[in-house]
PDB file of C-alpha atoms in Angstrom:
ATOM      1  CA  SER Q   1       0.040   0.003   0.017  1.00  0.00           C
ATOM      2  CA  GLY Q   2       0.935   3.585  -0.234  1.00  0.00           C
ATOM      3  CA  SER Q   3       2.012   6.104  -2.806  1.00  0.00           C
ATOM      4  CA  SER Q   4       2.552   9.777  -2.207  1.00  0.00           C
ATOM      5  CA  GLY Q   5       0.049  10.169   0.577  1.00  0.00           C
ATOM      6  CA  GLY Q   6      -3.045  10.650  -1.506  1.00  0.00           C
ATOM      7  CA  ASN Q   7      -1.718  13.558  -3.653  1.00  0.00           C
ATOM      8  CA  ASN Q   8      -4.181  13.324  -6.538  1.00  0.00           C
ATOM      9  CA  SER Q   9      -2.578  16.119  -8.593  1.00  0.00           C
ATOM     10  CA  GLY Q  10      -0.201  13.585 -10.128  1.00  0.00           C
ATOM     11  CA  ASN Q  11       2.735  15.975 -10.256  1.00  0.00           C
ATOM     12  CA  GLY Q  12       4.335  17.238  -7.094  1.00  0.00           C
ATOM     13  CA  ALA Q  13       7.368  18.424  -9.138  1.00  0.00           C
ATOM     14  CA  ASN Q  14       5.369  21.265 -10.768  1.00  0.00           C
ATOM     15  CA  PRO Q  15       4.057  23.693  -8.106  1.00  0.00           C
ATOM     16  CA  GLU Q  16       2.115  25.821 -10.645  1.00  0.00           C
ATOM     17  CA  ALA Q  17       0.275  22.816 -11.987  1.00  0.00           C
ATOM     18  CA  GLU Q  18      -0.554  21.719  -8.469  1.00  0.00           C
ATOM     19  CA  ASN Q  19      -1.828  25.202  -7.543  1.00  0.00           C
ATOM     20  CA  ASN Q  20      -4.080  25.210 -10.617  1.00  0.00           C
ATOM     21  CA  TYR Q  21      -5.324  21.673  -9.582  1.00  0.00           C
ATOM     22  CA  LEU Q  22      -6.099  22.840  -6.085  1.00  0.00           C
ATOM     23  CA  ALA Q  23      -7.677  26.160  -7.091  1.00  0.00           C
ATOM     24  CA  LEU Q  24     -11.399  26.270  -6.379  1.00  0.00           C
ATOM     25  CA  ASN Q  25     -13.620  27.505  -9.260  1.00  0.00           C
ATOM     26  CA  ILE Q  26     -16.919  28.088  -7.601  1.00  0.00           C
ATOM     27  CA  ASP Q  27     -18.791  28.291 -10.938  1.00  0.00           C
ATOM     28  CA  ASP Q  28     -17.636  24.798 -11.791  1.00  0.00           C
ATOM     29  CA  VAL Q  29     -18.827  23.573  -8.388  1.00  0.00           C
ATOM     30  CA  ARG Q  30     -22.272  25.299  -8.786  1.00  0.00           C
ATOM     31  CA  ALA Q  31     -22.590  23.749 -12.285  1.00  0.00           C
ATOM     32  CA  GLY Q  32     -21.695  20.244 -11.017  1.00  0.00           C
ATOM     33  CA  LYS Q  33     -18.509  20.109 -13.163  1.00  0.00           C
ATOM     34  CA  ASP Q  34     -16.204  19.800 -10.101  1.00  0.00           C
ATOM     35  CA  ARG Q  35     -17.558  17.518  -7.421  1.00  0.00           C
ATOM     36  CA  ARG Q  36     -14.529  17.357  -5.156  1.00  0.00           C
ATOM     37  CA  SER Q  37     -15.574  17.517  -1.484  1.00  0.00           C
ATOM     38  CA  SER Q  38     -12.448  18.269   0.561  1.00  0.00           C
ATOM     39  CA  LEU Q  39     -11.258  21.804   1.242  1.00  0.00           C
ATOM     40  CA  MET Q  40      -8.183  23.427   2.809  1.00  0.00           C
ATOM     41  CA  VAL Q  41      -9.117  26.598   4.742  1.00  0.00           C
ATOM     42  CA  ARG Q  42      -6.089  28.897   5.180  1.00  0.00           C
ATOM     43  CA  ASN Q  43      -5.179  31.999   7.151  1.00  0.00           C
ATOM     44  CA  ILE Q  44      -7.065  31.032  10.285  1.00  0.00           C
ATOM     45  CA  PRO Q  45      -6.047  33.223  13.284  1.00  0.00           C
ATOM     46  CA  ASN Q  46      -3.810  31.043  15.443  1.00  0.00           C
ATOM     47  CA  LYS Q  47      -5.852  31.554  18.649  1.00  0.00           C
ATOM     48  CA  TYR Q  48      -8.827  29.685  17.193  1.00  0.00           C
ATOM     49  CA  THR Q  49      -9.304  26.310  18.896  1.00  0.00           C
ATOM     50  CA  GLN Q  50     -10.930  23.325  17.155  1.00  0.00           C
ATOM     51  CA  GLN Q  51     -14.133  23.854  19.099  1.00  0.00           C
ATOM     52  CA  MET Q  52     -14.260  27.631  18.396  1.00  0.00           C
ATOM     53  CA  LEU Q  53     -13.909  27.151  14.667  1.00  0.00           C
ATOM     54  CA  LEU Q  54     -16.441  24.228  14.574  1.00  0.00           C
ATOM     55  CA  SER Q  55     -18.905  26.376  16.575  1.00  0.00           C
ATOM     56  CA  GLU Q  56     -18.464  29.302  14.231  1.00  0.00           C
ATOM     57  CA  PHE Q  57     -19.026  27.056  11.192  1.00  0.00           C
ATOM     58  CA  ALA Q  58     -22.117  25.504  12.857  1.00  0.00           C
ATOM     59  CA  LEU Q  59     -23.644  28.924  13.723  1.00  0.00           C
ATOM     60  CA  ALA Q  60     -23.358  29.866  10.037  1.00  0.00           C
ATOM     61  CA  ASP Q  61     -25.095  26.508   9.057  1.00  0.00           C
ATOM     62  CA  HIS Q  62     -21.891  24.830   7.906  1.00  0.00           C
ATOM     63  CA  GLY Q  63     -21.457  22.462  10.872  1.00  0.00           C
ATOM     64  CA  PRO Q  64     -21.343  18.685  11.346  1.00  0.00           C
ATOM     65  CA  THR Q  65     -24.606  18.026   9.523  1.00  0.00           C
ATOM     66  CA  LYS Q  66     -22.868  19.307   6.335  1.00  0.00           C
ATOM     67  CA  MET Q  67     -19.322  18.072   6.978  1.00  0.00           C
ATOM     68  CA  ASP Q  68     -18.078  14.653   8.017  1.00  0.00           C
ATOM     69  CA  PHE Q  69     -14.373  15.377   8.567  1.00  0.00           C
ATOM     70  CA  PHE Q  70     -12.714  18.388  10.222  1.00  0.00           C
ATOM     71  CA  TYR Q  71      -9.121  18.857  11.271  1.00  0.00           C
ATOM     72  CA  LEU Q  72      -7.409  21.930  12.568  1.00  0.00           C
ATOM     73  CA  PRO Q  73      -3.705  21.046  13.099  1.00  0.00           C
ATOM     74  CA  ILE Q  74      -2.341  22.307  16.479  1.00  0.00           C
ATOM     75  CA  ASP Q  75       1.326  23.096  17.227  1.00  0.00           C
ATOM     76  CA  PHE Q  76       1.891  21.025  20.377  1.00  0.00           C
ATOM     77  CA  LYS Q  77       4.587  23.372  21.694  1.00  0.00           C
ATOM     78  CA  ASN Q  78       2.728  26.668  21.694  1.00  0.00           C
ATOM     79  CA  LYS Q  79      -0.834  25.054  21.797  1.00  0.00           C
ATOM     80  CA  CYS Q  80      -2.033  27.280  18.893  1.00  0.00           C
ATOM     81  CA  ASN Q  81      -3.367  26.166  15.526  1.00  0.00           C
ATOM     82  CA  ARG Q  82      -1.124  26.261  12.509  1.00  0.00           C
ATOM     83  CA  GLY Q  83      -3.326  28.580  10.563  1.00  0.00           C
ATOM     84  CA  TYR Q  84      -5.160  26.056   8.316  1.00  0.00           C
ATOM     85  CA  ALA Q  85      -7.798  23.397   8.511  1.00  0.00           C
ATOM     86  CA  PHE Q  86      -9.156  20.524   6.408  1.00  0.00           C
ATOM     87  CA  VAL Q  87     -12.899  20.031   5.906  1.00  0.00           C
ATOM     88  CA  ASN Q  88     -14.750  17.353   3.990  1.00  0.00           C
ATOM     89  CA  PHE Q  89     -18.296  18.140   2.903  1.00  0.00           C
ATOM     90  CA  VAL Q  90     -20.838  15.277   2.653  1.00  0.00           C
ATOM     91  CA  ASP Q  91     -22.265  16.917  -0.398  1.00  0.00           C
ATOM     92  CA  TYR Q  92     -20.143  19.079  -2.736  1.00  0.00           C
ATOM     93  CA  GLN Q  93     -23.278  21.216  -3.341  1.00  0.00           C
ATOM     94  CA  ASP Q  94     -22.809  22.704   0.187  1.00  0.00           C
ATOM     95  CA  ILE Q  95     -19.405  24.150  -0.782  1.00  0.00           C
ATOM     96  CA  PRO Q  96     -20.626  27.324  -2.545  1.00  0.00           C
ATOM     97  CA  ALA Q  97     -22.471  28.616   0.499  1.00  0.00           C
ATOM     98  CA  PHE Q  98     -19.397  27.912   2.698  1.00  0.00           C
ATOM     99  CA  VAL Q  99     -17.099  29.641   0.248  1.00  0.00           C
ATOM    100  CA  ASP Q 100     -19.450  32.585  -0.033  1.00  0.00           C
ATOM    101  CA  GLU Q 101     -19.454  32.948   3.720  1.00  0.00           C
ATOM    102  CA  TYR Q 102     -15.782  32.669   4.376  1.00  0.00           C
ATOM    103  CA  ASN Q 103     -13.441  32.938   1.341  1.00  0.00           C
ATOM    104  CA  SER Q 104     -11.705  36.312   0.977  1.00  0.00           C
ATOM    105  CA  ARG Q 105     -13.233  37.608   4.170  1.00  0.00           C
ATOM    106  CA  GLY Q 106     -11.918  38.437   7.630  1.00  0.00           C
ATOM    107  CA  TRP Q 107     -12.606  36.233  10.649  1.00  0.00           C
ATOM    108  CA  LYS Q 108     -15.383  36.912  13.202  1.00  0.00           C
ATOM    109  CA  ARG Q 109     -13.222  36.321  16.243  1.00  0.00           C
ATOM    110  CA  PHE Q 110     -10.076  37.931  17.386  1.00  0.00           C
ATOM    111  CA  ASN Q 111      -8.579  41.152  16.005  1.00  0.00           C
ATOM    112  CA  SER Q 112      -6.739  39.722  13.074  1.00  0.00           C
ATOM    113  CA  ASP Q 113      -5.885  40.998   9.612  1.00  0.00           C
ATOM    114  CA  LYS Q 114      -5.898  37.469   8.243  1.00  0.00           C
ATOM    115  CA  ILE Q 115      -8.164  36.927   5.223  1.00  0.00           C
ATOM    116  CA  CYS Q 116      -9.594  33.454   4.710  1.00  0.00           C
ATOM    117  CA  ASP Q 117      -8.387  31.606   1.617  1.00  0.00           C
ATOM    118  CA  ILE Q 118     -10.076  28.394   0.496  1.00  0.00           C
ATOM    119  CA  THR Q 119      -8.635  25.809  -1.936  1.00  0.00           C
ATOM    120  CA  TYR Q 120      -9.212  22.152  -2.560  1.00  0.00           C
ATOM    121  CA  ALA Q 121      -7.267  19.794  -0.317  1.00  0.00           C
ATOM    122  CA  ARG Q 122      -4.627  17.425  -1.866  1.00  0.00           C
ATOM    123  CA  ILE Q 123      -6.301  14.488  -0.176  1.00  0.00           C
ATOM    124  CA  GLN Q 124      -9.899  14.153  -1.245  1.00  0.00           C
ATOM    125  CA  GLY Q 125     -12.823  12.360   0.525  1.00  0.00           C
ATOM    126  CA  LYS Q 126     -13.554  11.249   4.111  1.00  0.00           C
ATOM    127  CA  ALA Q 127     -12.151   7.748   3.572  1.00  0.00           C
ATOM    128  CA  ALA Q 128      -8.833   9.013   2.198  1.00  0.00           C
ATOM    129  CA  MET Q 129      -8.480  11.601   4.991  1.00  0.00           C
ATOM    130  CA  LEU Q 130      -9.152   8.939   7.605  1.00  0.00           C
ATOM    131  CA  LYS Q 131      -6.587   6.651   6.014  1.00  0.00           C
ATOM    132  CA  ARG Q 132      -4.077   9.442   6.157  1.00  0.00           C
ATOM    133  CA  PHE Q 133      -4.352   9.563   9.961  1.00  0.00           C
ATOM    134  CA  GLU Q 134      -5.097   5.876  10.860  1.00  0.00           C
ATOM    135  CA  ASN Q 135      -1.474   5.079  11.975  1.00  0.00           C
ATOM    136  CA  SER Q 136      -0.541   8.586  13.014  1.00  0.00           C
ATOM    137  CA  ALA Q 137       0.992   9.330  16.424  1.00  0.00           C
ATOM    138  CA  LEU Q 138      -1.589  12.148  16.481  1.00  0.00           C
ATOM    139  CA  MET Q 139      -4.156   9.507  17.388  1.00  0.00           C
ATOM    140  CA  ASP Q 140      -2.448   9.065  20.764  1.00  0.00           C
ATOM    141  CA  LYS Q 141      -2.861  12.774  21.586  1.00  0.00           C
ATOM    142  CA  ASP Q 142      -5.640  14.512  23.456  1.00  0.00           C
ATOM    143  CA  ASP Q 143      -9.025  14.642  21.636  1.00  0.00           C
ATOM    144  CA  ALA Q 144      -8.579  18.410  21.025  1.00  0.00           C
ATOM    145  CA  TYR Q 145      -5.561  17.670  18.723  1.00  0.00           C
ATOM    146  CA  ARG Q 146      -7.181  14.897  16.673  1.00  0.00           C
ATOM    147  CA  PRO Q 147      -9.329  15.159  13.579  1.00  0.00           C
ATOM    148  CA  LYS Q 148     -13.064  15.281  14.206  1.00  0.00           C
ATOM    149  CA  VAL Q 149     -15.187  12.753  12.275  1.00  0.00           C
ATOM    150  CA  PHE Q 150     -18.931  12.960  11.934  1.00  0.00           C
ATOM    151  CA  VAL Q 151     -21.512  10.461  10.730  1.00  0.00           C
ATOM    152  CA  SER Q 152     -22.181  11.216   7.021  1.00  0.00           C
ATOM    153  CA  HIS Q 153     -25.672   9.742   6.495  1.00  0.00           C
ATOM    154  CA  GLY Q 154     -28.739   8.322   8.277  1.00  0.00           C
ATOM    155  CA  GLU Q 155     -30.354   8.979  11.726  1.00  0.00           C
ATOM    156  CA  ARG Q 156     -27.027   9.829  13.386  1.00  0.00           C
ATOM    157  CA  LYS Q 157     -25.901  12.271  10.672  1.00  0.00           C
ATOM    158  CA  GLY Q 158     -23.726  15.026  12.164  1.00  0.00           C
ATOM    159  CA  GLN Q 159     -22.939  13.164  15.427  1.00  0.00           C
ATOM    160  CA  VAL Q 160     -19.322  12.641  16.402  1.00  0.00           C
ATOM    161  CA  GLU Q 161     -17.928   9.332  15.161  1.00  0.00           C
ATOM    162  CA  SER Q 162     -14.923   7.551  16.578  1.00  0.00           C
ATOM    163  CA  MET Q 163     -12.010   7.278  14.245  1.00  0.00           C
ATOM    164  CA  SER Q 164     -11.217   3.828  15.703  1.00  0.00           C
ATOM    165  CA  VAL Q 165     -14.571   2.648  14.418  1.00  0.00           C
ATOM    166  CA  MET Q 166     -13.590   3.846  10.944  1.00  0.00           C
ATOM    167  CA  GLY Q 167     -10.480   1.720  10.963  1.00  0.00           C
ATOM    168  CA  GLY Q 168      -9.269  -0.153   7.915  1.00  0.00           C
ATOM    169  CA  GLY Q 169     -10.915   0.813   4.650  1.00  0.00           C
ATOM    170  CA  GLY Q 170     -13.058   3.609   5.924  1.00  0.00           C
ATOM    171  CA  GLY Q 171     -16.108   1.375   5.535  1.00  0.00           C
ATOM    172  CA  GLY Q 172     -17.483   1.871   9.033  1.00  0.00           C
ATOM    173  CA  ALA Q 173     -20.698   3.678   9.988  1.00  0.00           C
ATOM    174  CA  GLY Q 174     -20.839   6.608   7.600  1.00  0.00           C
ATOM    175  CA  GLY Q 175     -17.244   6.139   6.467  1.00  0.00           C
ATOM    176  CA  ASP Q 176     -18.159   5.343   2.911  1.00  0.00           C
ATOM    177  CA  GLY Q 177     -15.908   8.060   1.431  1.00  0.00           C
ATOM    178  CA  ARG Q 178     -18.586   8.981  -1.141  1.00  0.00           C
ATOM    179  CA  THR Q 179     -16.586  11.355  -3.291  1.00  0.00           C
ATOM    180  CA  ILE Q 180     -16.562  11.778  -7.046  1.00  0.00           C
ATOM    181  CA  GLN Q 181     -13.105  12.791  -8.087  1.00  0.00           C
TER     182      GLN Q 181
END
């Protein structure tokens, strides 16, 4: 198993091609031409915690009922986030409203000059993101440092899901990785 960690751009040697591949064209998303579901949210003020950012997203109707994977990397030394997060949407059609709300805008909390920038993530889909972390030392850390996983479909949609349940191929409850690439 294992290639380059799920980098779907096919060419890590050409940064310009990769930037074009990761660029988000919202008109293509709205038209259904681009159905990728995983985003990288950049320029997050470092004082945001995982819970603060999830709460802000939820208050704007972009919370766990719309997303099934969320990860805000934290620097263990200074206990601050690293300024970016990964989000996977259950339905790519929820991406335009999220982008309209956050992309190229300032943040609601903290007095920060940072302007949100949203692109596609290199790793696409809930299952691929879970696989990326399944053997990570991060999983031994406190819950606040680990990715958050939510049930994708059914009665429990939006409820927190244990990553250990997801295990192997991401085929656990809600871990179907339904993504068209």
